[in-house]
Coordinates of C-alpha atoms in Angstrom, one line a residue:
X1059 CA -5.8 -27.8 23.1
X1060 CA -8.3 -25.0 23.1
X1061 CA -11.0 -24.3 25.6
X1062 CA -14.6 -23.2 25.4
X1063 CA -16.4 -21.6 28.4
X1064 CA -20.2 -21.7 27.9
X1065 CA -21.8 -18.7 29.6
X1066 CA -24.9 -18.3 27.6
X1067 CA -28.6 -18.9 28.5
X1068 CA -31.0 -16.6 30.3
X1069 CA -30.7 -18.0 33.8
X1070 CA -34.4 -18.3 34.2
X1071 CA -34.1 -20.4 37.4
X1072 CA -32.4 -17.5 39.0
X1073 CA -35.0 -14.8 38.2
X1074 CA -35.2 -12.0 39.3
X1075 CA -31.4 -12.0 40.0
X1076 CA -30.7 -12.6 36.3
X1077 CA -33.3 -10.3 34.8
X1078 CA -30.6 -7.9 33.7
X1079 CA -27.3 -9.8 34.3
X1080 CA -25.8 -13.1 33.2
X1081 CA -25.9 -15.6 36.0
X1082 CA -22.3 -16.4 35.4
X1083 CA -21.4 -12.9 36.6
X1084 CA -23.2 -13.3 39.9
X1085 CA -20.8 -13.5 42.9
X1086 CA -19.6 -16.7 44.4
X1087 CA -18.2 -15.3 47.7
X1088 CA -15.5 -12.9 46.5
X1089 CA -15.3 -13.5 42.8
X1090 CA -17.7 -13.7 39.8
X1091 CA -19.0 -17.2 39.1
X1092 CA -17.2 -17.3 35.7
X1093 CA -13.8 -17.1 37.4
X1094 CA -14.2 -20.6 38.7
X1095 CA -14.6 -22.4 35.3
X1096 CA -12.0 -20.2 33.7
X1097 CA -9.6 -21.2 36.4
X1098 CA -10.1 -24.9 35.5
X1099 CA -9.3 -24.3 31.9
X1100 CA -6.2 -22.4 32.9
X1101 CA -5.1 -25.1 35.4
X1102 CA -5.5 -27.6 32.6
X1103 CA -2.8 -25.6 30.7
X1104 CA -5.2 -24.1 28.1
X1105 CA -4.2 -20.7 27.0
X1106 CA -6.7 -20.0 24.2
X1107 CA -10.3 -19.7 25.5
X1108 CA -13.6 -18.9 23.7
X1109 CA -16.4 -17.5 25.9
X1110 CA -19.8 -18.1 24.4
X1111 CA -22.5 -15.8 25.7
X1112 CA -25.6 -13.8 24.7
X1113 CA -25.6 -10.6 22.8
X1114 CA -27.0 -8.8 25.9
X1115 CA -24.1 -10.0 28.1
X1116 CA -21.3 -9.8 25.6
X1117 CA -20.2 -6.3 26.6
X1118 CA -20.0 -7.3 30.2
X1119 CA -17.6 -10.2 29.5
X1120 CA -15.5 -8.1 27.3
X1121 CA -15.3 -5.5 30.0
X1122 CA -14.4 -8.1 32.6
X1123 CA -11.7 -10.0 30.6
X1124 CA -10.8 -8.0 27.5
X1125 CA -8.6 -10.1 25.3
X1126 CA -7.1 -12.0 28.3
X1127 CA -3.6 -10.6 27.7
X1128 CA -3.3 -9.3 31.2
X1129 CA -3.6 -13.0 32.3
X1130 CA -1.1 -14.2 29.6
X1131 CA -3.8 -16.0 27.7
X1132 CA -6.0 -15.2 24.7
X1133 CA -9.8 -14.8 25.2
X1134 CA -12.2 -14.5 22.3
X1135 CA -16.0 -14.3 22.1
X1136 CA -19.0 -15.7 20.2
X1137 CA -22.7 -15.2 20.6
X1138 CA -25.3 -17.9 21.2
X1139 CA -28.6 -16.0 21.7
X1140 CA -30.8 -19.0 22.1
X1141 CA -30.1 -21.9 24.5
X1142 CA -30.1 -24.7 21.9
X1143 CA -28.1 -27.1 23.9
X1144 CA -24.6 -27.6 25.2
X1145 CA -23.4 -29.4 22.1
X1146 CA -24.2 -26.4 20.0
X1147 CA -21.0 -24.8 21.5
X1148 CA -19.0 -26.9 19.0
X1149 CA -20.9 -25.5 16.1
X1150 CA -20.7 -21.9 17.3
X1151 CA -17.0 -22.5 18.1
X1152 CA -16.1 -24.5 14.9
X1153 CA -13.8 -21.8 13.5
X1154 CA -12.2 -21.2 16.9
X1155 CA -11.5 -24.9 17.4
X1156 CA -10.0 -25.4 13.9
X1157 CA -7.9 -28.6 13.8
X1158 CA -7.3 -28.7 17.6
X1159 CA -8.7 -30.8 20.4
X1160 CA -11.0 -28.9 22.8
X1161 CA -12.1 -28.7 26.4
X1162 CA -15.6 -27.5 27.3
X1163 CA -16.7 -26.3 30.7
X1164 CA -20.1 -25.0 31.8
X1165 CA -20.0 -21.5 33.3
X1166 CA -21.9 -22.5 36.4
X1167 CA -19.7 -25.4 37.5
X1168 CA -17.2 -25.3 40.3
X1169 CA -14.6 -28.0 40.9
X1170 CA -12.3 -28.3 43.9
X1171 CA -10.0 -31.0 45.2
X1172 CA -6.5 -32.2 45.8
X1173 CA -5.1 -33.9 42.7
X1174 CA -7.4 -32.2 40.3
X1175 CA -4.5 -30.7 38.3
X1176 CA -3.0 -34.1 37.5
X1177 CA -6.4 -35.3 36.4
X1178 CA -6.9 -32.3 34.1
X1179 CA -3.4 -32.7 32.6
X1180 CA -4.0 -36.4 31.9
X1181 CA -7.2 -35.5 30.1
X1182 CA -5.6 -32.8 27.9
X1183 CA -2.7 -35.2 27.0
X1184 CA -5.1 -37.9 25.7
X1185 CA -4.7 -37.7 21.9
X1186 CA -7.8 -39.6 20.9
X1187 CA -11.4 -39.8 22.2
X1188 CA -13.3 -38.1 24.9
X1189 CA -12.8 -37.6 28.6
X1190 CA -15.6 -36.8 31.0
X1191 CA -15.8 -36.7 34.8
X1192 CA -18.1 -38.7 37.0
X1193 CA -19.3 -37.6 40.4
X1194 CA -21.6 -39.5 42.8
X1195 CA -24.9 -37.5 43.5
X1196 CA -28.0 -38.3 45.5
X1197 CA -30.4 -37.0 42.8
X1198 CA -29.0 -38.5 39.5
X1199 CA -32.3 -37.9 37.7
X1200 CA -31.3 -34.3 37.3
X1201 CA -28.1 -35.1 35.3
X1202 CA -26.6 -37.2 32.5
X1203 CA -26.0 -40.5 34.2
X1204 CA -23.3 -43.0 33.5
X1205 CA -23.7 -46.8 33.9
X1206 CA -20.6 -49.0 34.4
X1207 CA -19.6 -52.6 34.3
X1208 CA -17.6 -54.3 37.0
X1209 CA -14.4 -52.9 35.7
X1210 CA -15.7 -49.3 35.9
X1211 CA -16.0 -49.1 32.2
X1212 CA -18.9 -47.0 30.9
X1213 CA -21.5 -49.1 29.1
X1214 CA -24.3 -46.5 28.8
X1215 CA -25.1 -42.8 29.3
X1216 CA -28.6 -41.4 29.7
X1217 CA -29.8 -37.8 30.0
X1218 CA -32.0 -37.0 33.0
X1219 CA -33.4 -40.5 33.4
X1220 CA -36.5 -41.2 35.4
X1221 CA -35.0 -44.5 36.6
X1222 CA -31.2 -43.9 36.9
X1223 CA -29.0 -46.9 36.5
X1224 CA -26.3 -45.5 38.8
X1225 CA -25.7 -42.5 41.1
X1226 CA -22.8 -41.2 39.0
X1227 CA -23.5 -38.0 37.2
X1228 CA -21.5 -36.7 34.3
X1229 CA -20.2 -33.2 35.3
X1230 CA -20.1 -30.1 33.2
X1231 CA -16.5 -30.5 32.2
X1232 CA -15.5 -32.4 28.9
X1233 CA -12.4 -32.9 26.8
X1234 CA -12.7 -34.1 23.2
X1235 CA -10.5 -34.7 20.2
X1236 CA -11.2 -32.9 17.0
X1237 CA -13.9 -35.4 15.9
X1238 CA -16.3 -33.6 18.2
X1239 CA -17.1 -31.0 15.6
X1240 CA -18.2 -33.4 13.0
X1241 CA -20.1 -35.4 15.6
X1242 CA -21.9 -32.2 16.7
X1243 CA -22.8 -31.5 13.1
X1244 CA -24.3 -35.0 12.8
X1245 CA -26.6 -35.2 15.8
X1246 CA -30.3 -34.0 15.8
X1247 CA -32.1 -32.0 18.5
X1248 CA -33.7 -34.1 21.3
X1249 CA -37.3 -34.0 22.3
X1250 CA -36.4 -30.9 24.3
X1251 CA -35.3 -29.2 21.1
X1252 CA -31.7 -29.1 22.1
X1253 CA -28.4 -30.6 20.9
X1254 CA -27.5 -32.8 23.8
X1255 CA -24.0 -33.2 25.1
X1256 CA -25.0 -36.7 26.1
X1257 CA -25.5 -37.6 22.4
X1258 CA -21.9 -36.4 21.8
X1259 CA -20.7 -38.7 24.6
X1260 CA -22.8 -41.6 23.3
X1261 CA -21.1 -41.3 19.9
X1262 CA -17.7 -41.6 21.5
X1263 CA -19.0 -44.5 23.6
X1264 CA -20.1 -46.3 20.4
X1265 CA -16.6 -45.9 19.1
X1266 CA -15.2 -47.2 22.4
X1267 CA -13.4 -43.9 22.9
X1268 CA -15.2 -42.5 25.9
X1269 CA -13.1 -42.3 29.1
X1270 CA -14.5 -41.4 32.4
X1271 CA -12.5 -40.1 35.3
X1272 CA -14.2 -40.6 38.7
X1273 CA -14.1 -37.7 41.1
X1274 CA -14.2 -39.3 44.6
X1275 CA -14.8 -38.2 48.1
X1276 CA -11.9 -35.8 48.1
X1277 CA -13.5 -33.6 45.5
X1278 CA -16.3 -31.1 45.4
X1279 CA -18.4 -30.5 42.3
X1280 CA -20.9 -27.7 42.7
X1281 CA -23.6 -26.7 40.1
X1282 CA -24.6 -23.1 41.0
X1283 CA -27.8 -22.8 38.9
X1284 CA -30.3 -22.2 41.8
X1285 CA -30.6 -19.7 44.6
X1286 CA -29.8 -22.3 47.2
X1287 CA -26.8 -23.6 45.4
X1288 CA -25.5 -20.0 45.0
X1289 CA -25.5 -19.6 48.7
X1290 CA -24.1 -23.0 49.4
X1291 CA -21.2 -22.5 47.0
X1292 CA -20.4 -19.1 48.5
X1293 CA -20.3 -20.6 52.0
X1294 CA -18.1 -23.4 50.8
X1295 CA -15.6 -21.0 49.2
X1296 CA -15.7 -18.7 52.2
X1297 CA -14.9 -21.6 54.5
X1298 CA -12.0 -22.8 52.5
X1299 CA -10.5 -19.4 51.9
X1300 CA -10.9 -18.2 55.5
X1301 CA -9.5 -21.5 56.9
X1302 CA -6.4 -21.6 54.7
X1303 CA -5.8 -18.0 53.9
X1304 CA -5.6 -19.0 50.3
X1305 CA -7.9 -18.0 47.5
X1306 CA -9.8 -20.5 45.3
X1307 CA -9.9 -19.8 41.5
X1308 CA -7.9 -16.6 41.8
X1309 CA -7.2 -16.3 38.0
X1310 CA -4.4 -13.7 38.5
X1311 CA -2.5 -15.9 40.9
X1312 CA -3.0 -18.9 38.6
X1313 CA -1.6 -16.9 35.7
X1314 CA 1.5 -16.1 37.7
X1315 CA 1.9 -19.7 39.1
X1316 CA 1.6 -21.1 35.6
X1317 CA 4.3 -18.6 34.5
X1318 CA 1.9 -16.9 32.1
X1319 CA 2.7 -13.5 33.7
X1320 CA 5.6 -12.2 35.7
X1321 CA 5.7 -11.0 39.3
X1322 CA 5.8 -7.4 38.1
X1323 CA 2.7 -7.9 36.0
X1324 CA 1.0 -9.5 39.0
X1325 CA 1.8 -6.4 41.1
X1326 CA 0.3 -4.2 38.4
X1327 CA -2.9 -6.3 38.5
X1328 CA -2.9 -6.1 42.3
X1329 CA -2.9 -2.3 42.2
X1330 CA -6.3 -2.4 40.5
X1331 CA -8.0 -3.6 43.7
X1332 CA -8.0 -1.4 46.8
X1333 CA -9.1 -4.2 49.0
X1334 CA -8.0 -7.5 50.5
X1335 CA -8.1 -9.1 47.0
X1336 CA -5.4 -6.7 45.9
X1337 CA -3.5 -7.2 49.0
X1338 CA -3.6 -11.0 48.5
X1339 CA -2.2 -10.6 44.9
X1340 CA 0.5 -8.3 46.1
X1341 CA 1.6 -10.7 48.8
X1342 CA 1.8 -13.5 46.3
X1343 CA 4.0 -11.4 44.0
X1344 CA 6.2 -10.3 46.8
X1345 CA 6.7 -13.8 48.0
X1346 CA 8.0 -14.7 44.5
X1347 CA 6.1 -18.0 44.6
X1348 CA 7.4 -19.2 48.0
X1349 CA 5.2 -20.0 50.9
X1350 CA 4.4 -22.9 53.4
X1351 CA 3.2 -25.1 50.6
X1352 CA 5.6 -24.0 47.8
X1353 CA 9.3 -24.2 48.1
X1354 CA 10.5 -23.7 44.6
X1355 CA 8.5 -22.1 41.8
X1356 CA 9.9 -24.5 39.3
X1357 CA 7.9 -27.3 40.9
X1358 CA 4.9 -26.5 38.8
X1359 CA 2.6 -29.3 39.8
X1360 CA 2.9 -28.8 43.5
X1361 CA 2.6 -25.0 43.1
X1362 CA -0.6 -25.3 41.1
X1363 CA -2.0 -27.9 43.6
X1364 CA -1.5 -25.3 46.3
X1365 CA -3.8 -22.9 44.5
X1366 CA -6.8 -25.1 44.5
X1367 CA -6.3 -26.7 47.9

């Protein structure tokens, strides 16, 4: 499976912060926002990632991540200059996807919770259909909303409904088989002039191939697209990290825990940072994967769970 990280758009809701910088490069506590969705793709076991951004912001992302080799993954880039809808990512990334299945995550989404890795791995291992994630919200009219029958099977999905049929929003994380490319090519722009991801999901629903994984009370899903949500997300991450002494979405640590890079490579990455971030990475490398939560590095699932709390 390959992964697409959508980091385009102009971030108009965050003006003037985003007048000259991509919103996905704004800080969420101690890391750029884009680290959080990238960490989710990495935790899902995806090693080939396409970042879709604007021509203006392309040099910044290349400067931040390069080709991804320092993380033991491969990162490539494509340009989407106009925000023509989330589903356009599959057209922009058609050549990148090739014959593979694909995971898509929005660049302003943060996920956190015990058991998330198992859910991600289950989604990546599904050979057919689509997997999306449902999360209960108090303002469902702002999102794509899923309606369920008594067996929690999806029976409808509606984009930003005036009268929502449930309080379960579809989050900005999606996994699809290879049919998603041809489906994206077949849909038409909505009244908003965009290729809607909801139309992709409706197509899978019509084939009875749409799976929804509920994210319950033990999970946090944060959409960091407004000034207030930026602050809230930073406070959330600060609280978790200061309480546990462990970092959330530390992509260098994840690369090491997933055995994408060695302890020696992690130490070299740590030397780049003359601050507590570098000290944290160095301490991980010197522990050789052992701490209060992790006894043996071979126990991959428990190790990865420890990274995200």
